[in-house]
Amino acid sequence: MNCVTLSPSVTQFFFRRGERLMDFRFDLIIDYLPYFLRGTLYTIGISLAGILLGTILGLLFGLGKMLKNKILAFPFNLYIAFFRGTPFFVQLLLIHFGLIPAILGTTNGLAAGIFALSLNSAAYIAEIFRAGIQSIDRGQMEAARSLGMNHIQAMRYVILPQAFKRMIPPLGNEFIVLLKESSLISLIAVPELIYWARAFNGQYYKVWEPYLTAAVIYFVLTLTLSFLLSRLEKRLATE
Amino acid sequence: MIKVEKLKKSFGANEVLKDINVTIKQQEVVVVIGPSGSGKSTFLRCLNLLETITAGHVSIEGVDITDKQTDINKIRAEVGMVFQQFNLFPHKTVLENIMLSPIKVKKIAEEKARETALSLLKKVGLEDKANAYPDSLSGGQKQRVAIARALAMEPKIMLFDEPTSALDPEMVGEVLEVMKQLAKEGMTMVVVTHEMGFAREVGDRVLFMDGGYIVEENVPQELFDNPQHERTQAFLSKVL
Ligand SMILES: Nc1ncnc2c1ncn2[C@@H]1O[C@H](COP(=O)(O)OP(=O)(O)OP(=O)(O)O)[C@@H](O)[C@H]1O
Ligand SMILES: [Mg+2]
């Protein structure tokens, strides 16, 4: 530390609880690794479930939003506006303490977490889906219909395959956001990655070790996800 | 074959077709001309219900297509349409573009559909492009594929909406050639075009539209050389 002078407040921040980066305890991380791994598996599982359910619901809600009848489309519009216009954390609390107990009689963190992630991402995915479909030139639908295809056939064979390609980049973004937001679910005691990082922090009074480890794991997960998505995008582009 | 009676079409308050009455016989080639915005495209699109009809009747081979009982998909399968912007499916090869509807709509076996598609490609002079994607074709080639795609449904009528207007001048000829061939084979055709040479040579009858009406109709010779209406005269003096 002989070449840098730090201001008192910065020094305080870095050395709070006498914790110095140079005392970084890799051995504690190694000890805790099984918990981090378990937490990571939870994070992956919750995120995958959220992506899957969110995509299915998002497609349905997107279709609902595109209904020509304004009255029928209204609930979908309202849903999408609500979930995009309120914080995910608030949605999580509402679902955890309100919705799930109302349905199951008692709450369940895991169900609430997956449910909240799915409902939240569905709103964004509905918008992505609608934008993707509406970005396809009107002439494509007209050509398909003029060849005798009904609306469903035209959608299935002509519009959706083209729209899907355009939807992959924004969908990928949404999946990454979802993966990161899943960390908030630790706050309702679901034993995912951040839950264990917090437990680590509480047990050893260490800050850098658990949270940096968690950050690195999230980073690896999001990098892997974007790598897979860009592979998919390239494959579809050449098809 | 096609009978149009008192056809009206409005977009909101804008009445685009005001009172269209016309009968088109089997094997007839009818050319529609008129100034921009006169309703030519709208008229054509009413013939296969790409536009909903506001009032009046259109019947094709005695079937009233404005009747709610009519299966419009079945009618459309028998009425081919070629667009100014080609509207080929960019995610499918030329062959797949042509085969898609016969397989999915007419439930024709894939092998049979492929055979038909290849022979149609040969007919429009593009058999070597079977596996190309539309993006790699020139405008004239795209339009010829679009014609082959429509023909693959074995339509009884072909509608053309300015099929050569989006093409570079040197490619207009190849597309008109295919259309002439079709006319010679006895296809019933309704063609919106600015190609007066084509209208004269191939058309059995020319309709001049203006302001939502068919202002004048006649055999090409008469209409071009001896127009009766002032508006027809004014239009022709601008384009000829
Ligand atoms: N989908 C639509 N919604 C509203 N107005 C429309 C629509 N389609 C066409 N119109 C209007 O109808 C009128 C006739 O259009 P149409 O395309 O039939 O003319 P056209 O004779 O084919 O002209 P052009 O030679 O430019 O192709 C125009 O004033 C146009 O603005
Ligand atoms: Mg037009």
Coordinates of C-alpha atoms and ligand atoms in Angstrom, one line a residue:
Chain A
M1 CA 0.0 0.0 0.0
N2 CA 3.0 2.3 -0.2
C3 CA 2.2 3.8 -3.6
V4 CA -1.4 4.8 -3.0
T5 CA -2.8 7.1 -0.3
L6 CA -6.5 6.6 0.3
S7 CA -8.9 9.1 1.7
P8 CA -10.2 8.2 5.2
S9 CA -13.7 7.4 4.0
V10 CA -12.5 5.0 1.3
T11 CA -10.1 3.4 3.7
Q12 CA -12.9 2.9 6.1
F13 CA -15.0 1.3 3.4
F14 CA -12.3 -1.1 2.4
F15 CA -11.1 -2.0 5.9
R16 CA -14.4 -2.1 7.7
R17 CA -14.5 -4.8 10.4
G18 CA -10.7 -4.9 10.0
E19 CA -11.2 -6.7 6.7
R20 CA -8.5 -6.1 4.2
L21 CA -8.5 -7.4 0.7
M22 CA -5.0 -8.7 1.2
D23 CA -6.4 -11.0 3.9
F24 CA -8.7 -12.6 1.4
R25 CA -9.6 -16.1 2.7
F26 CA -9.7 -18.5 -0.3
D27 CA -9.8 -21.4 2.2
L28 CA -13.2 -20.2 3.5
I29 CA -14.6 -20.1 0.0
I30 CA -13.3 -23.6 -0.6
D31 CA -15.0 -24.8 2.6
Y32 CA -18.2 -23.1 1.6
L33 CA -18.0 -24.4 -2.0
P34 CA -20.7 -27.1 -1.6
Y35 CA -23.2 -24.5 -0.5
F36 CA -22.3 -22.1 -3.3
L37 CA -22.8 -25.0 -5.7
R38 CA -26.1 -25.9 -4.2
G39 CA -27.1 -22.3 -4.4
T40 CA -26.0 -22.0 -8.0
L41 CA -28.1 -25.1 -8.9
Y42 CA -31.1 -23.4 -7.3
T43 CA -30.4 -20.2 -9.2
I44 CA -30.1 -22.1 -12.5
G45 CA -33.2 -24.1 -11.8
I46 CA -35.3 -21.2 -10.8
S47 CA -34.1 -19.1 -13.8
L48 CA -34.8 -21.9 -16.2
A49 CA -38.2 -22.5 -14.8
G50 CA -38.8 -18.7 -15.0
I51 CA -37.6 -18.6 -18.6
L52 CA -39.7 -21.5 -19.6
L53 CA -42.9 -20.4 -17.9
G54 CA -42.3 -16.8 -18.7
T55 CA -41.9 -17.6 -22.4
I56 CA -45.0 -19.6 -22.7
L57 CA -47.1 -17.1 -20.8
G58 CA -45.4 -14.3 -22.7
L59 CA -46.4 -15.8 -26.0
L60 CA -50.0 -16.1 -24.9
F61 CA -50.1 -12.6 -23.4
G62 CA -48.5 -11.2 -26.5
L63 CA -51.2 -12.8 -28.7
G64 CA -53.8 -11.4 -26.2
K65 CA -52.4 -8.0 -26.6
M66 CA -52.7 -8.2 -30.4
L67 CA -56.4 -9.1 -30.3
K68 CA -58.3 -6.8 -32.6
N69 CA -61.1 -6.4 -30.1
K70 CA -59.9 -3.6 -27.8
I71 CA -62.0 -4.8 -24.9
L72 CA -60.6 -8.3 -25.0
A73 CA -57.1 -7.0 -25.4
F74 CA -57.5 -4.6 -22.4
P75 CA -56.7 -7.1 -19.6
F76 CA -53.5 -8.1 -21.4
N77 CA -52.5 -4.5 -21.9
L78 CA -53.2 -3.8 -18.2
Y79 CA -51.2 -6.8 -17.1
I80 CA -48.2 -5.9 -19.2
A81 CA -48.3 -2.3 -18.1
F82 CA -48.5 -3.3 -14.4
F83 CA -45.7 -5.8 -14.5
R84 CA -43.4 -3.5 -16.5
G85 CA -44.3 -0.4 -14.4
T86 CA -43.7 -1.7 -10.9
P87 CA -40.5 -3.0 -9.2
F88 CA -39.9 -6.7 -9.4
F89 CA -39.3 -6.7 -5.6
V90 CA -42.7 -5.4 -4.9
Q91 CA -44.2 -8.0 -7.2
L92 CA -42.3 -10.7 -5.4
L93 CA -43.6 -9.5 -2.0
L94 CA -47.2 -9.3 -3.3
I95 CA -46.9 -12.8 -4.7
H96 CA -45.1 -14.3 -1.7
F97 CA -47.2 -12.9 1.0
G98 CA -50.5 -12.3 -0.8
L99 CA -51.1 -14.4 -3.9
I100 CA -49.5 -17.8 -3.0
P101 CA -51.0 -17.9 0.5
A102 CA -54.4 -17.1 -1.0
I103 CA -54.0 -20.1 -3.4
L104 CA -52.1 -22.6 -1.3
G105 CA -53.2 -21.6 2.1
T106 CA -49.6 -21.2 3.2
T107 CA -46.7 -19.6 1.4
N108 CA -43.8 -21.3 -0.4
G109 CA -40.8 -19.3 -1.2
L110 CA -39.7 -21.4 -4.1
A111 CA -43.1 -21.4 -5.8
A112 CA -43.5 -17.6 -5.1
G113 CA -40.0 -17.0 -6.6
I114 CA -40.6 -18.9 -9.7
F115 CA -44.1 -17.5 -10.1
A116 CA -42.9 -13.9 -9.7
L117 CA -40.1 -14.3 -12.1
S118 CA -42.4 -16.0 -14.7
L119 CA -45.2 -13.4 -14.4
N120 CA -42.7 -10.5 -14.5
S121 CA -40.7 -11.8 -17.5
A122 CA -43.9 -12.8 -19.3
A123 CA -44.9 -9.1 -19.5
Y124 CA -41.6 -8.2 -21.2
I125 CA -41.6 -11.3 -23.4
A126 CA -45.2 -10.5 -24.5
E127 CA -43.9 -7.1 -25.7
I128 CA -40.9 -8.7 -27.5
F129 CA -43.2 -11.2 -29.2
R130 CA -45.6 -8.6 -30.3
A131 CA -42.9 -6.3 -31.6
G132 CA -41.3 -9.3 -33.5
I133 CA -44.5 -10.2 -35.2
Q134 CA -45.4 -6.7 -36.1
S135 CA -41.9 -6.1 -37.5
I136 CA -42.7 -8.6 -40.3
D137 CA -43.8 -6.9 -43.5
R138 CA -47.6 -6.9 -44.0
G139 CA -47.0 -8.3 -47.5
Q140 CA -45.8 -11.6 -46.1
M141 CA -49.2 -12.2 -44.4
E142 CA -51.0 -11.1 -47.6
A143 CA -49.0 -13.4 -49.8
A144 CA -49.6 -16.3 -47.5
R145 CA -53.3 -15.7 -47.3
S146 CA -53.6 -15.1 -51.1
L147 CA -52.1 -18.6 -51.5
G148 CA -55.0 -20.1 -49.6
M149 CA -53.4 -20.4 -46.1
N150 CA -55.6 -19.7 -43.2
H151 CA -54.5 -17.3 -40.5
I152 CA -52.9 -20.0 -38.3
Q153 CA -51.0 -21.6 -41.2
A154 CA -49.7 -18.2 -42.3
M155 CA -48.6 -17.5 -38.8
R156 CA -47.0 -20.9 -38.3
Y157 CA -45.1 -21.3 -41.6
V158 CA -44.5 -17.7 -42.7
I159 CA -44.7 -15.1 -40.0
L160 CA -43.4 -16.8 -36.8
P161 CA -40.3 -18.3 -38.3
Q162 CA -39.2 -14.9 -39.4
A163 CA -40.3 -13.1 -36.3
F164 CA -38.6 -15.7 -34.1
K165 CA -35.2 -14.8 -35.6
R166 CA -35.7 -11.2 -34.8
M167 CA -36.9 -12.0 -31.3
I168 CA -33.7 -13.9 -30.2
P169 CA -31.5 -10.9 -29.3
P170 CA -34.1 -9.1 -27.1
L171 CA -35.2 -12.5 -25.6
G172 CA -31.6 -13.2 -24.7
N173 CA -31.4 -9.8 -22.9
E174 CA -34.6 -10.6 -21.0
F175 CA -33.2 -14.1 -20.0
I176 CA -30.1 -12.4 -18.6
V177 CA -32.1 -9.8 -16.7
L178 CA -34.2 -12.6 -15.3
L179 CA -31.2 -14.6 -14.2
K180 CA -29.8 -11.6 -12.4
E181 CA -33.1 -10.6 -10.8
S182 CA -33.5 -14.1 -9.4
S183 CA -31.0 -13.0 -6.8
L184 CA -33.7 -11.0 -5.1
I185 CA -35.5 -14.2 -4.3
S186 CA -32.9 -14.8 -1.5
L187 CA -34.9 -12.2 0.4
I188 CA -37.8 -14.6 0.8
A189 CA -35.5 -17.4 2.1
V190 CA -35.1 -19.4 -1.0
P191 CA -31.7 -21.1 -0.7
E192 CA -30.3 -19.9 -4.0
L193 CA -26.8 -18.4 -4.6
I194 CA -27.2 -15.1 -2.8
Y195 CA -28.9 -16.8 0.1
W196 CA -25.8 -18.8 0.8
A197 CA -23.6 -15.8 0.1
R198 CA -25.5 -13.9 2.8
A199 CA -25.2 -16.9 5.2
F200 CA -21.5 -17.0 4.6
N201 CA -21.3 -13.3 5.4
G202 CA -23.3 -13.8 8.6
Q203 CA -21.2 -16.8 9.7
Y204 CA -17.7 -15.5 9.1
Y205 CA -18.3 -11.7 9.1
K206 CA -16.6 -11.7 5.7
V207 CA -17.8 -9.5 2.8
W208 CA -15.5 -9.8 -0.1
E209 CA -15.3 -13.6 -0.2
P210 CA -19.0 -14.5 -0.4
Y211 CA -20.1 -11.6 -2.6
L212 CA -17.2 -11.6 -5.0
T213 CA -17.7 -15.3 -5.4
A214 CA -21.4 -14.9 -6.1
A215 CA -20.6 -12.1 -8.6
V216 CA -18.1 -14.3 -10.4
I217 CA -20.6 -17.1 -10.6
Y218 CA -23.4 -14.9 -11.9
F219 CA -20.9 -13.5 -14.4
V220 CA -20.0 -17.0 -15.7
L221 CA -23.7 -17.9 -15.9
T222 CA -24.7 -14.7 -17.9
L223 CA -21.6 -15.1 -20.2
T224 CA -22.6 -18.8 -20.8
L225 CA -26.1 -17.8 -21.6
S226 CA -25.2 -15.0 -24.0
F227 CA -22.7 -17.4 -25.7
L228 CA -25.4 -20.0 -26.2
L229 CA -27.8 -17.4 -27.6
S230 CA -25.4 -16.0 -30.0
R231 CA -24.6 -19.5 -31.3
L232 CA -28.4 -20.0 -31.8
E233 CA -28.7 -16.7 -33.6
K234 CA -25.8 -17.6 -35.9
R235 CA -27.2 -21.0 -36.7
L236 CA -30.6 -19.5 -37.5
A237 CA -29.1 -16.8 -39.6
T238 CA -27.4 -19.3 -42.0
E239 CA -30.4 -21.5 -42.3
Chain B
M1 CA -66.3 -16.2 -64.3
I2 CA -66.0 -13.1 -62.1
K3 CA -69.0 -10.9 -61.6
V4 CA -68.7 -7.7 -59.7
E5 CA -71.9 -5.8 -58.8
K6 CA -72.2 -2.5 -57.1
L7 CA -69.0 -3.0 -55.3
K8 CA -68.1 -0.3 -52.7
K9 CA -65.1 0.0 -50.4
S10 CA -64.4 2.6 -47.8
F11 CA -61.4 3.0 -45.5
G12 CA -63.1 4.9 -42.7
A13 CA -64.7 7.9 -44.2
N14 CA -62.6 7.6 -47.3
E15 CA -64.7 5.9 -50.0
V16 CA -62.2 4.5 -52.4
L17 CA -64.4 2.3 -54.6
K18 CA -67.8 3.9 -55.3
D19 CA -69.7 1.7 -57.6
I20 CA -67.9 -0.9 -59.5
N21 CA -69.7 -3.2 -61.9
V22 CA -67.9 -5.5 -64.2
T23 CA -68.0 -9.1 -65.6
I24 CA -64.9 -10.9 -66.5
K25 CA -65.2 -14.0 -68.7
Q26 CA -63.2 -17.2 -68.7
Q27 CA -59.8 -16.9 -70.5
E28 CA -60.2 -13.2 -70.7
V29 CA -57.2 -10.9 -70.0
V30 CA -58.5 -7.6 -68.5
V31 CA -56.0 -4.8 -68.0
V32 CA -56.8 -2.1 -65.4
I33 CA -55.2 1.3 -65.8
G34 CA -55.8 4.7 -64.1
P35 CA -54.0 7.4 -62.1
S36 CA -52.4 6.8 -58.8
G37 CA -54.9 6.5 -55.9
S38 CA -57.8 5.8 -58.2
G39 CA -58.5 2.5 -56.4
K40 CA -56.9 -0.1 -58.8
S41 CA -55.1 -2.0 -56.1
T42 CA -58.1 -1.9 -53.8
F43 CA -60.3 -3.2 -56.6
L44 CA -58.0 -6.1 -57.2
R45 CA -57.6 -6.9 -53.5
C46 CA -61.4 -7.0 -53.2
L47 CA -61.4 -9.9 -55.7
N48 CA -59.7 -12.2 -53.3
L49 CA -61.0 -10.5 -50.1
L50 CA -57.6 -9.2 -49.0
E51 CA -59.8 -6.2 -48.3
T52 CA -63.2 -6.6 -46.7
I53 CA -65.9 -5.4 -49.0
T54 CA -68.1 -2.5 -47.7
A55 CA -71.1 -3.1 -50.0
G56 CA -72.0 -5.0 -53.1
H57 CA -71.2 -8.4 -54.4
V58 CA -68.4 -10.3 -56.0
S59 CA -68.9 -13.8 -57.2
I60 CA -66.4 -16.1 -58.7
E61 CA -67.7 -19.0 -60.8
G62 CA -71.1 -18.4 -59.3
V63 CA -70.0 -18.4 -55.7
D64 CA -70.7 -15.2 -53.8
I65 CA -67.4 -14.6 -52.0
T66 CA -69.0 -11.9 -49.9
D67 CA -71.3 -14.5 -48.4
K68 CA -70.2 -15.3 -44.9
Q69 CA -70.8 -19.0 -45.5
T70 CA -68.2 -19.1 -48.3
D71 CA -64.8 -20.6 -47.3
I72 CA -62.6 -17.8 -48.3
N73 CA -59.4 -19.8 -48.0
K74 CA -60.8 -22.2 -50.7
I75 CA -61.5 -19.3 -53.0
R76 CA -58.1 -17.7 -52.4
A77 CA -56.5 -21.0 -53.3
E78 CA -58.1 -20.8 -56.7
V79 CA -57.2 -17.1 -57.2
G80 CA -53.5 -16.5 -57.6
M81 CA -52.1 -13.1 -56.8
V82 CA -48.8 -11.4 -57.8
F83 CA -47.7 -8.3 -55.9
Q84 CA -45.7 -5.3 -56.9
Q85 CA -43.2 -6.1 -54.0
F86 CA -43.0 -9.8 -54.8
N87 CA -43.6 -10.9 -51.2
L88 CA -41.5 -14.0 -51.4
F89 CA -40.9 -15.8 -48.1
P90 CA -37.2 -14.8 -47.4
H91 CA -36.6 -17.7 -44.9
K92 CA -37.4 -20.3 -47.6
T93 CA -35.6 -21.4 -50.7
V94 CA -37.2 -20.7 -54.1
L95 CA -38.4 -24.3 -54.3
E96 CA -39.8 -24.2 -50.7
N97 CA -41.6 -21.0 -51.5
I98 CA -43.4 -22.7 -54.4
M99 CA -44.0 -26.0 -52.6
L100 CA -45.3 -24.6 -49.3
S101 CA -48.9 -23.9 -50.1
P102 CA -49.6 -27.0 -52.3
I103 CA -48.3 -29.1 -49.4
K104 CA -49.9 -27.3 -46.5
V105 CA -53.1 -26.2 -48.1
K106 CA -53.8 -28.7 -50.8
K107 CA -52.2 -31.6 -48.9
I108 CA -50.2 -32.7 -52.0
A109 CA -47.5 -35.2 -51.4
E110 CA -44.0 -33.6 -51.1
E111 CA -42.6 -35.5 -54.1
K112 CA -45.5 -34.5 -56.3
A113 CA -45.2 -30.9 -55.2
R114 CA -41.5 -30.8 -55.9
E115 CA -42.1 -32.2 -59.4
T116 CA -44.7 -29.5 -60.1
A117 CA -42.5 -26.8 -58.6
L118 CA -39.5 -27.8 -60.7
S119 CA -41.6 -27.8 -63.9
L120 CA -43.0 -24.4 -63.0
L121 CA -39.5 -23.1 -62.4
K122 CA -38.5 -24.4 -65.8
K123 CA -41.5 -22.6 -67.3
V124 CA -40.4 -19.3 -65.9
G125 CA -36.8 -20.0 -66.8
L126 CA -35.3 -20.4 -63.3
E127 CA -34.8 -24.1 -62.8
D128 CA -31.2 -23.4 -61.8
K129 CA -32.3 -21.2 -58.9
A130 CA -34.4 -23.9 -57.2
N131 CA -32.2 -24.0 -54.0
A132 CA -31.4 -20.3 -53.9
Y133 CA -32.8 -17.9 -51.3
P134 CA -35.0 -15.0 -52.6
D135 CA -32.4 -12.4 -51.3
S136 CA -29.9 -13.7 -53.9
L137 CA -32.2 -13.1 -56.8
S138 CA -32.7 -10.1 -59.0
G139 CA -36.1 -8.3 -59.0
G140 CA -37.1 -9.9 -62.3
Q141 CA -36.2 -13.3 -61.0
K142 CA -38.1 -12.8 -57.8
Q143 CA -41.2 -11.8 -59.7
R144 CA -41.0 -14.9 -61.9
V145 CA -40.7 -17.0 -58.8
A146 CA -43.7 -15.3 -57.3
I147 CA -45.6 -16.1 -60.5
A148 CA -44.5 -19.7 -60.3
R149 CA -45.5 -19.8 -56.6
A150 CA -49.0 -18.6 -57.4
L151 CA -49.3 -21.0 -60.4
A152 CA -48.4 -24.0 -58.1
M153 CA -51.9 -23.7 -56.6
E154 CA -53.3 -24.3 -60.1
P155 CA -55.5 -21.2 -59.9
K156 CA -58.3 -20.5 -62.2
I157 CA -57.7 -16.7 -62.1
M158 CA -54.5 -14.7 -61.7
L159 CA -54.5 -11.2 -60.3
F160 CA -51.4 -9.0 -61.0
D161 CA -50.9 -5.7 -59.1
E162 CA -48.3 -3.7 -61.0
P163 CA -46.0 -6.7 -61.3
T164 CA -43.3 -4.8 -63.1
S165 CA -43.4 -1.4 -61.3
A166 CA -40.7 -2.3 -58.8
L167 CA -38.3 -3.6 -61.4
D168 CA -35.4 -2.1 -63.2
P169 CA -36.3 -1.4 -66.8
E170 CA -34.1 -4.1 -68.2
M171 CA -36.0 -6.7 -66.2
V172 CA -39.5 -5.7 -67.1
G173 CA -39.4 -7.7 -70.4
E174 CA -38.7 -11.1 -68.8
V175 CA -41.7 -10.8 -66.5
L176 CA -44.1 -9.6 -69.2
E177 CA -42.9 -12.5 -71.3
V178 CA -44.0 -15.0 -68.7
M179 CA -47.3 -13.2 -68.4
K180 CA -47.9 -13.2 -72.2
Q181 CA -47.2 -17.0 -72.2
L182 CA -49.8 -17.4 -69.4
A183 CA -52.3 -15.4 -71.4
K184 CA -51.6 -17.5 -74.5
E185 CA -52.3 -20.7 -72.5
G186 CA -55.8 -19.3 -71.7
M187 CA -55.4 -18.1 -68.1
T188 CA -58.0 -15.7 -66.9
M189 CA -56.1 -12.6 -65.8
V190 CA -56.7 -9.3 -64.2
V191 CA -53.7 -7.1 -64.6
V192 CA -53.1 -3.6 -63.1
T193 CA -50.2 -2.1 -65.0
H194 CA -48.7 1.0 -66.4
E195 CA -47.3 -1.0 -69.3
M196 CA -49.5 0.3 -72.1
G197 CA -47.6 -1.8 -74.7
F198 CA -48.5 -5.0 -72.8
A199 CA -52.2 -3.8 -72.4
R200 CA -52.4 -3.3 -76.1
E201 CA -50.8 -6.5 -77.1
V202 CA -52.2 -9.0 -74.6
G203 CA -55.3 -7.3 -73.2
D204 CA -58.7 -8.4 -74.4
R205 CA -60.3 -5.5 -72.6
V206 CA -59.0 -2.4 -70.8
L207 CA -60.7 -0.8 -67.8
F208 CA -59.9 2.8 -67.1
M209 CA -60.5 3.7 -63.4
D210 CA -60.6 7.1 -61.9
G211 CA -61.9 8.4 -58.6
G212 CA -63.4 5.0 -57.5
Y213 CA -65.3 4.3 -60.7
I214 CA -64.7 2.5 -63.9
V215 CA -64.9 5.5 -66.1
E216 CA -64.5 3.7 -69.4
E217 CA -63.9 0.2 -70.7
N218 CA -63.2 -1.1 -74.2
V219 CA -61.0 -3.3 -76.3
P220 CA -57.4 -1.9 -76.2
Q221 CA -57.4 -0.5 -79.8
E222 CA -60.6 1.5 -79.2
L223 CA -59.7 2.7 -75.7
F224 CA -56.2 3.8 -76.6
D225 CA -56.9 5.2 -80.1
N226 CA -60.3 6.6 -79.6
P227 CA -61.0 7.3 -75.9
Q228 CA -64.5 8.7 -75.3
H229 CA -64.1 10.3 -71.9
E230 CA -62.3 13.4 -71.1
R231 CA -60.6 11.9 -68.1
T232 CA -59.4 9.0 -70.1
Q233 CA -58.1 11.3 -72.8
A234 CA -56.3 13.4 -70.1
F235 CA -54.8 10.3 -68.5
L236 CA -53.7 8.7 -71.8
S237 CA -52.1 11.9 -73.0
K238 CA -49.9 11.9 -69.9
V239 CA -48.8 8.2 -70.1
L240 CA -48.6 7.5 -73.8
Ligands
LIG1 N1 -55.3 0.1 -46.0 C1 -55.7 1.3 -46.3 N2 -56.1 2.1 -45.4 C2 -56.6 3.4 -45.7 N3 -56.6 3.9 -46.9 C3 -56.2 3.1 -47.9 C4 -55.7 1.8 -47.7 N4 -55.3 1.2 -48.9 C5 -55.6 2.2 -49.8 N5 -56.1 3.3 -49.2 C6 -56.5 4.6 -49.9 O1 -57.3 4.2 -51.0 C7 -57.0 5.0 -52.1 C8 -56.8 4.1 -53.3 O2 -55.7 3.3 -53.1 P1 -55.2 2.2 -54.2 O3 -53.9 1.6 -53.6 O4 -56.3 1.3 -54.5 O5 -54.9 3.1 -55.4 P2 -54.1 2.6 -56.8 O6 -55.0 3.0 -57.9 O7 -53.7 1.2 -56.7 O8 -52.9 3.6 -56.8 P3 -51.4 3.3 -57.3 O9 -51.3 3.4 -58.8 O10 -50.6 4.4 -56.6 O11 -51.0 1.9 -56.8 C9 -55.8 5.8 -51.8 O12 -56.3 7.1 -51.5 C10 -55.3 5.2 -50.6 O13 -54.7 6.2 -49.7
MG2 MG -51.8 0.2 -56.5

